[in-house]
Amino acid sequence: MYKIILLLDFAEEYSKSLMKGINAYSREFGPWVFCRMPLFHRETIGIDGILQWALEWGADGIVGQLYNKEIDKIVKAGIPVIAQDFKERFTEIPNITGAYHEAGQLGADYFLKKGFTNFAFYGFNDIVWSRERAEGFEERLKSKGHQVHYFEHKKARSTELWYYKPSSLSRWLKSLPKPIGLMTCDDNQGQHITEACRHVGIRIPEEVAVLGVDNDEMICDLSDPPLSSIALDVEKGGYDAAKLLDHMIQHGPGKYDDIIVKPMQVITRHSTDIYATNDDHIASSLKYIHQNIEKNLHVDEVVKQVPLSRRALEKRFLEITGYPIYKYIFNLRIEKFTQKLLDTDMSVFEIALDMGLTDSKNIARQFRQAKGCSPSAYRNKYLAGK
């Protein structure tokens, strides 16, 4: 029965999801005994105290947020360790890290599909997961001929009380061209932006559409308006980390590959639920589609919302969005279906009914067409330990 120390930020949804994955592996191949060590021990007793406690307790392994400068002490202790790269990746021990460039690219593609031509990123340039998400975001947009506006904290976890006084962030937000798609490095900073916009009277999503990362539902729902976010496959990362730690304990020191947490999809909430266009008829059509997508929506219902013929609307819609109306409805329906598939335990039949669809076999066929696999296979792929 392994004894494992978890030195994580237990208030964050990311850490909670990691623990779910680790525990899933433990239940399957353990059970293991866990010591949940709050992060303040990292600051109070330091790495020396943590390692002393680990040796006295007889810990078999550690998963945690550790400082890179203390790697020599960690390696010399001889305890198998996997680090969560909350600052920079370690080179001497395996990391729980992420496909950060890929997440940035996903955010860029999301805004491009919504018709945005102005883009911004808000994050930290001295933290790997923020820096690489920004790089992926900018790389994809530059390849399409666009530039990115940046605002970066001079230090990690800025303590500037921007909501009590005029700030450089407020001035930056006011200076941005509108409408703009703004990606933040994580959900905490996403809520930072939505609060700052509200403070200075910038409308979300009409002027600034805000996208976070992590899909921390508590933070996203506390945001006003609710924050859209990129969901990550963190539970699978936790499961894979536990599997690697098991191997390290059994086989000893060696060169081990990092655990890569992949982005899954964008969860759309009100902060980005808009299409960037100055065409009032297309804007009305898109608003109607988004408000009624969970009904069995058809093209002729959309046409009734504007004083244009079906042919005229179809032509303008295609020119502006790049999609025929039916295809846009199809893509959005699959996005909403996928979100319910991952967020609930409802069956395909129940999800279809919830979305006003009477033919569950048809939506399953459409899902396979879009995602390349069945809904059940997709769900299993993104559930830890399955």
Coordinates of C-alpha atoms in Angstrom, one line a residue:
M1 CA 0.0 0.0 0.0
Y2 CA 1.8 3.1 -1.3
K3 CA 2.0 6.3 0.8
I4 CA 1.7 9.3 -1.5
I5 CA 2.1 13.0 -0.6
L6 CA -0.1 15.4 -2.6
L7 CA 1.4 18.9 -2.4
L8 CA -1.3 20.8 -4.5
D9 CA -3.5 23.8 -4.4
F10 CA -6.7 22.1 -3.2
A11 CA -8.8 25.2 -3.8
E12 CA -8.2 25.0 -7.5
E13 CA -10.4 22.9 -9.8
Y14 CA -7.4 21.8 -11.7
S15 CA -5.8 20.2 -8.6
K16 CA -9.2 18.6 -7.6
S17 CA -9.5 17.1 -11.1
L18 CA -5.9 15.8 -10.9
M19 CA -6.7 14.2 -7.5
K20 CA -9.8 12.5 -9.0
G21 CA -7.7 10.9 -11.7
I22 CA -5.0 9.9 -9.2
N23 CA -7.7 8.4 -6.9
A24 CA -9.3 6.5 -9.9
Y25 CA -6.0 4.8 -10.5
S26 CA -5.5 4.1 -6.8
R27 CA -8.9 2.4 -6.5
E28 CA -8.1 0.3 -9.5
F29 CA -4.6 -0.8 -8.6
G30 CA -4.2 0.2 -4.9
P31 CA -5.6 1.3 -2.6
W32 CA -3.0 4.0 -1.8
V33 CA -2.8 6.1 1.3
F34 CA -2.6 9.9 0.6
C35 CA -1.3 12.8 2.7
R36 CA -2.8 16.0 1.4
M37 CA -0.2 18.6 2.2
P38 CA -1.4 22.3 1.9
L39 CA 0.8 24.6 -0.2
F40 CA 1.6 26.9 2.7
H41 CA 4.0 24.1 3.9
R42 CA 6.0 25.0 0.8
E43 CA 6.5 28.5 2.2
T44 CA 6.7 27.7 6.0
I45 CA 8.7 24.5 6.4
G46 CA 10.2 24.6 2.9
I47 CA 11.4 21.8 0.8
D48 CA 13.7 20.6 3.6
G49 CA 10.8 20.2 6.0
I50 CA 8.6 18.5 3.3
L51 CA 11.3 16.0 2.5
Q52 CA 12.0 15.3 6.2
W53 CA 8.3 14.7 6.8
A54 CA 8.2 12.4 3.7
L55 CA 11.2 10.3 4.9
E56 CA 9.8 10.1 8.5
W57 CA 6.3 9.1 7.2
G58 CA 7.9 6.6 4.8
A59 CA 6.4 8.2 1.7
D60 CA 6.7 6.2 -1.5
G61 CA 6.1 9.2 -3.8
I62 CA 5.2 12.8 -4.2
V63 CA 3.0 14.7 -6.6
G64 CA 3.2 18.4 -6.2
Q65 CA 3.9 22.0 -7.0
L66 CA 7.6 22.5 -6.3
Y67 CA 10.1 25.3 -6.9
N68 CA 12.5 24.7 -9.7
K69 CA 15.5 26.1 -7.8
E70 CA 15.2 23.2 -5.2
I71 CA 15.5 20.4 -7.7
D72 CA 18.9 19.2 -6.4
K73 CA 17.4 18.5 -2.9
I74 CA 14.4 16.8 -4.4
V75 CA 16.6 14.4 -6.6
K76 CA 19.0 13.7 -3.7
A77 CA 16.2 12.6 -1.4
G78 CA 15.6 9.6 -3.6
I79 CA 11.8 9.7 -3.4
P80 CA 10.0 9.3 -6.8
V81 CA 8.5 12.8 -7.6
I82 CA 6.3 14.1 -10.3
A83 CA 6.0 17.9 -10.5
Q84 CA 3.1 20.0 -11.6
D85 CA 4.8 22.7 -13.7
F86 CA 3.2 25.7 -12.0
K87 CA 6.2 27.9 -12.8
E88 CA 8.5 26.2 -15.4
R89 CA 9.0 22.6 -16.4
F90 CA 11.6 20.5 -14.6
T91 CA 14.2 18.8 -16.7
E92 CA 15.4 16.3 -14.0
I93 CA 12.0 14.8 -13.1
P94 CA 8.8 14.2 -15.0
N95 CA 6.2 17.0 -15.1
I96 CA 2.4 17.1 -15.2
T97 CA 2.4 19.7 -18.0
G98 CA 0.1 20.6 -20.8
A99 CA -0.2 21.0 -24.6
Y100 CA -0.2 24.7 -24.0
H101 CA 0.5 25.8 -27.6
E102 CA -2.4 23.6 -28.7
A103 CA -4.7 25.3 -26.2
G104 CA -3.7 28.7 -27.5
Q105 CA -4.3 27.5 -31.1
L106 CA -7.8 26.2 -30.1
G107 CA -8.6 29.6 -28.6
A108 CA -7.4 31.4 -31.8
D109 CA -9.5 29.1 -34.0
Y110 CA -12.5 29.6 -31.8
F111 CA -12.4 33.4 -32.3
L112 CA -11.6 33.1 -36.0
K113 CA -14.7 31.0 -36.5
K114 CA -16.7 33.7 -34.8
G115 CA -15.6 36.3 -37.3
F116 CA -13.2 38.3 -35.1
T117 CA -10.4 40.3 -36.7
N118 CA -9.0 41.9 -33.5
F119 CA -7.3 39.8 -30.9
A120 CA -5.7 40.2 -27.5
F121 CA -4.1 38.0 -24.8
Y122 CA -3.8 38.6 -21.1
G123 CA -1.4 36.6 -19.0
F124 CA 2.0 36.2 -17.4
N125 CA 5.2 36.1 -19.5
D126 CA 7.2 34.4 -16.7
I127 CA 5.1 31.3 -16.3
V128 CA 5.3 28.4 -18.8
W129 CA 1.6 27.6 -19.1
S130 CA 0.7 31.2 -19.7
R131 CA 3.6 32.0 -22.0
E132 CA 3.1 29.0 -24.3
R133 CA -0.7 29.5 -24.5
A134 CA 0.1 33.0 -25.7
E135 CA 2.6 31.7 -28.2
G136 CA 0.2 29.2 -29.6
F137 CA -2.6 31.8 -29.8
E138 CA -0.3 34.3 -31.6
E139 CA 1.3 31.7 -33.9
R140 CA -2.1 30.6 -35.3
L141 CA -3.4 34.2 -35.7
K142 CA -0.2 35.4 -37.4
S143 CA -0.5 32.6 -39.9
K144 CA -3.9 34.1 -40.8
G145 CA -2.5 37.6 -41.1
H146 CA -3.6 39.0 -37.7
Q147 CA -1.7 40.6 -34.8
V148 CA -2.2 40.2 -31.0
H149 CA -2.5 42.9 -28.4
Y150 CA -0.8 42.0 -25.1
F151 CA -1.1 43.1 -21.5
E152 CA 1.2 41.2 -19.2
H153 CA 1.6 41.4 -15.4
K154 CA 5.0 42.5 -14.4
K155 CA 4.9 39.8 -11.8
A156 CA 2.9 36.6 -11.3
R157 CA -0.4 36.9 -9.5
S158 CA -0.7 40.7 -9.7
T159 CA -2.2 42.3 -6.5
E160 CA -3.1 45.6 -8.1
L161 CA -6.5 46.7 -6.9
W162 CA -7.7 47.6 -10.3
Y163 CA -11.4 47.6 -9.3
Y164 CA -10.9 50.3 -6.7
K165 CA -8.9 52.8 -8.8
P166 CA -8.1 53.5 -12.5
S167 CA -5.4 51.1 -13.6
S168 CA -3.1 50.3 -16.5
L169 CA -5.3 47.3 -17.2
S170 CA -8.4 49.5 -17.5
R171 CA -6.6 51.9 -19.8
W172 CA -5.4 49.0 -21.9
L173 CA -8.9 47.5 -22.2
K174 CA -10.3 50.9 -23.3
S175 CA -7.5 51.3 -25.9
L176 CA -8.2 48.0 -27.6
P177 CA -9.9 48.0 -31.0
K178 CA -13.5 46.7 -30.8
P179 CA -15.0 44.2 -31.1
I180 CA -12.1 42.0 -30.0
G181 CA -11.6 38.4 -29.0
L182 CA -9.5 38.3 -25.8
M183 CA -8.0 35.1 -24.5
T184 CA -6.7 34.9 -20.9
C185 CA -4.1 32.4 -19.6
D186 CA -6.6 30.9 -17.2
D187 CA -10.1 31.4 -15.7
N188 CA -8.8 33.5 -12.8
Q189 CA -7.5 36.1 -15.2
G190 CA -10.6 35.7 -17.3
Q191 CA -12.7 36.8 -14.3
H192 CA -10.2 39.6 -13.7
I193 CA -11.0 40.9 -17.2
T194 CA -14.8 40.6 -17.0
E195 CA -14.7 42.5 -13.7
A196 CA -12.4 45.2 -15.1
C197 CA -14.6 45.6 -18.1
R198 CA -17.7 45.9 -16.0
H199 CA -15.9 48.5 -13.8
V200 CA -15.2 50.8 -16.8
G201 CA -18.4 50.1 -18.8
I202 CA -17.1 47.9 -21.6
R203 CA -19.8 45.5 -22.8
I204 CA -19.1 41.8 -22.8
P205 CA -19.4 40.1 -25.3
E206 CA -20.5 42.8 -27.7
E207 CA -17.2 44.8 -27.4
V208 CA -14.8 42.3 -25.7
A209 CA -15.4 38.6 -25.9
V210 CA -13.5 36.8 -23.1
L211 CA -12.2 33.3 -23.1
G212 CA -10.4 31.6 -20.2
V213 CA -8.7 28.2 -19.7
D214 CA -9.3 25.4 -17.3
N215 CA -13.2 25.4 -17.2
D216 CA -13.2 25.9 -13.5
E217 CA -17.0 26.0 -13.2
M218 CA -17.1 27.9 -9.9
I219 CA -14.9 30.8 -11.3
C220 CA -16.7 30.7 -14.7
D221 CA -20.1 31.0 -13.0
L222 CA -19.0 33.7 -10.6
S223 CA -17.9 35.8 -13.5
D224 CA -20.4 38.4 -14.7
P225 CA -21.2 37.5 -17.4
P226 CA -20.4 33.7 -17.1
L227 CA -17.0 33.0 -18.6
S228 CA -16.4 30.8 -21.6
S229 CA -13.4 28.5 -21.1
I230 CA -11.3 25.8 -22.7
A231 CA -11.9 22.5 -20.9
L232 CA -8.8 20.3 -20.3
D233 CA -8.5 16.6 -19.9
V234 CA -7.1 16.9 -16.3
E235 CA -8.6 13.8 -14.8
K236 CA -6.9 11.6 -17.4
G237 CA -3.7 13.5 -16.6
G238 CA -4.1 12.6 -13.0
Y239 CA -4.7 9.0 -13.8
D240 CA -1.7 8.9 -16.2
A241 CA 0.5 10.6 -13.5
A242 CA -0.5 7.9 -10.9
K243 CA 0.3 5.2 -13.4
L244 CA 3.7 6.7 -14.1
L245 CA 4.4 7.2 -10.3
D246 CA 3.5 3.5 -9.8
H247 CA 6.1 2.6 -12.4
M248 CA 8.7 4.9 -10.9
I249 CA 8.2 3.4 -7.4
Q250 CA 8.6 -0.1 -8.8
H251 CA 11.5 0.4 -11.2
G252 CA 13.5 3.3 -9.6
P253 CA 15.3 6.3 -11.1
G254 CA 15.3 6.7 -14.8
K255 CA 14.4 9.1 -17.7
Y256 CA 10.6 9.3 -17.8
D257 CA 8.3 11.2 -20.2
D258 CA 6.1 14.1 -19.0
I259 CA 2.4 13.7 -18.6
I260 CA 0.7 15.9 -21.1
V261 CA -2.8 17.3 -20.3
K262 CA -4.6 17.9 -23.6
P263 CA -7.3 20.6 -24.3
M264 CA -10.6 19.1 -25.2
Q265 CA -13.0 21.8 -26.3
V266 CA -14.3 25.3 -25.7
I267 CA -17.2 25.5 -23.3
T268 CA -19.2 28.5 -24.5
R269 CA -20.9 30.7 -22.0
H270 CA -22.2 34.2 -22.3
S271 CA -18.8 35.9 -22.3
T272 CA -18.2 34.8 -26.0
D273 CA -21.7 33.9 -27.1
I274 CA -21.6 36.4 -30.0
Y275 CA -20.5 36.6 -33.6
A276 CA -18.4 39.6 -34.6
T277 CA -20.2 41.3 -37.4
N278 CA -21.4 44.8 -38.2
D279 CA -24.3 43.4 -40.4
D280 CA -27.4 43.8 -38.2
H281 CA -29.4 41.2 -40.1
I282 CA -26.6 38.6 -39.7
A283 CA -26.2 39.6 -36.0
S284 CA -29.9 39.1 -35.4
S285 CA -29.8 35.7 -37.2
L286 CA -26.9 34.6 -35.1
K287 CA -28.4 35.8 -31.9
Y288 CA -31.6 33.8 -32.7
I289 CA -29.6 30.7 -33.5
H290 CA -27.6 30.8 -30.3
Q291 CA -30.7 31.5 -28.2
N292 CA -32.7 28.6 -29.8
I293 CA -30.0 26.0 -30.6
E294 CA -31.4 23.6 -27.9
K295 CA -34.7 23.5 -29.8
N296 CA -35.1 21.6 -33.0
L297 CA -34.1 24.6 -35.0
H298 CA -34.5 24.8 -38.8
V299 CA -33.2 27.3 -41.4
D300 CA -36.7 28.6 -42.3
E301 CA -37.2 29.7 -38.6
V302 CA -34.0 31.8 -38.8
V303 CA -35.1 33.4 -42.1
K304 CA -38.3 34.6 -40.5
Q305 CA -36.3 36.7 -38.0
V306 CA -35.0 39.2 -40.7
P307 CA -36.6 41.2 -43.6
L308 CA -34.7 39.3 -46.2
S309 CA -35.5 36.6 -48.7
R310 CA -34.0 33.2 -47.9
R311 CA -31.7 33.4 -50.8
A312 CA -30.4 36.9 -49.8
L313 CA -29.9 35.9 -46.2
E314 CA -28.1 32.6 -47.2
K315 CA -25.8 34.6 -49.4
R316 CA -24.9 37.2 -46.8
F317 CA -24.6 34.6 -44.0
L318 CA -22.1 32.6 -46.1
E319 CA -20.1 35.6 -47.0
I320 CA -19.7 36.8 -43.4
T321 CA -19.5 33.5 -41.4
G322 CA -18.0 31.3 -44.1
Y323 CA -20.7 28.7 -43.4
P324 CA -24.2 28.1 -44.9
I325 CA -26.9 28.6 -42.2
Y326 CA -27.7 24.9 -42.0
K327 CA -23.9 24.1 -41.4
Y328 CA -23.6 26.8 -38.8
I329 CA -26.6 25.3 -36.9
F330 CA -25.1 21.8 -37.3
N331 CA -21.7 22.9 -35.9
L332 CA -23.2 24.7 -32.9
R333 CA -25.6 21.8 -32.2
I334 CA -22.6 19.4 -32.1
E335 CA -20.7 21.7 -29.8
K336 CA -23.7 21.9 -27.4
F337 CA -24.2 18.1 -27.7
T338 CA -20.5 17.5 -26.9
Q339 CA -20.7 19.8 -23.9
K340 CA -23.6 17.9 -22.4
L341 CA -21.9 14.6 -23.2
L342 CA -18.9 15.5 -21.1
D343 CA -20.7 17.5 -18.4
T344 CA -23.5 15.1 -17.6
D345 CA -24.1 11.3 -17.4
M346 CA -27.2 11.5 -19.6
S347 CA -27.6 8.9 -22.3
V348 CA -27.5 10.0 -26.0
F349 CA -31.2 9.5 -26.1
E350 CA -31.7 11.8 -23.1
I351 CA -29.4 14.5 -24.4
A352 CA -31.3 14.4 -27.8
L353 CA -34.6 14.9 -25.9
D354 CA -33.1 17.7 -23.8
M355 CA -32.1 19.5 -27.0
G356 CA -35.5 19.1 -28.6
L357 CA -34.4 16.4 -31.0
T358 CA -36.6 13.3 -31.5
D359 CA -34.2 11.2 -33.5
S360 CA -31.2 10.2 -31.2
K361 CA -29.8 7.9 -33.9
N362 CA -29.6 10.8 -36.3
I363 CA -27.7 13.1 -33.9
A364 CA -25.4 10.1 -33.0
R365 CA -24.7 9.7 -36.8
Q366 CA -24.0 13.5 -37.1
F367 CA -21.7 13.4 -34.1
R368 CA -19.7 10.6 -35.6
Q369 CA -19.5 12.6 -38.9
A370 CA -18.1 15.6 -37.0
K371 CA -15.9 13.9 -34.4
G372 CA -14.9 10.7 -36.1
C373 CA -16.2 8.4 -33.4
S374 CA -19.5 7.5 -31.6
P375 CA -20.7 9.6 -28.7
S376 CA -20.0 6.8 -26.2
A377 CA -16.5 6.3 -27.6
Y378 CA -15.9 10.1 -27.3
R379 CA -17.2 10.2 -23.7
N380 CA -15.0 7.2 -22.7
K381 CA -12.0 8.7 -24.3
Y382 CA -12.2 11.7 -22.0
L383 CA -13.0 10.0 -18.7
A384 CA -10.1 9.1 -16.5
G385 CA -9.2 5.5 -16.1
K386 CA -11.6 4.3 -18.9

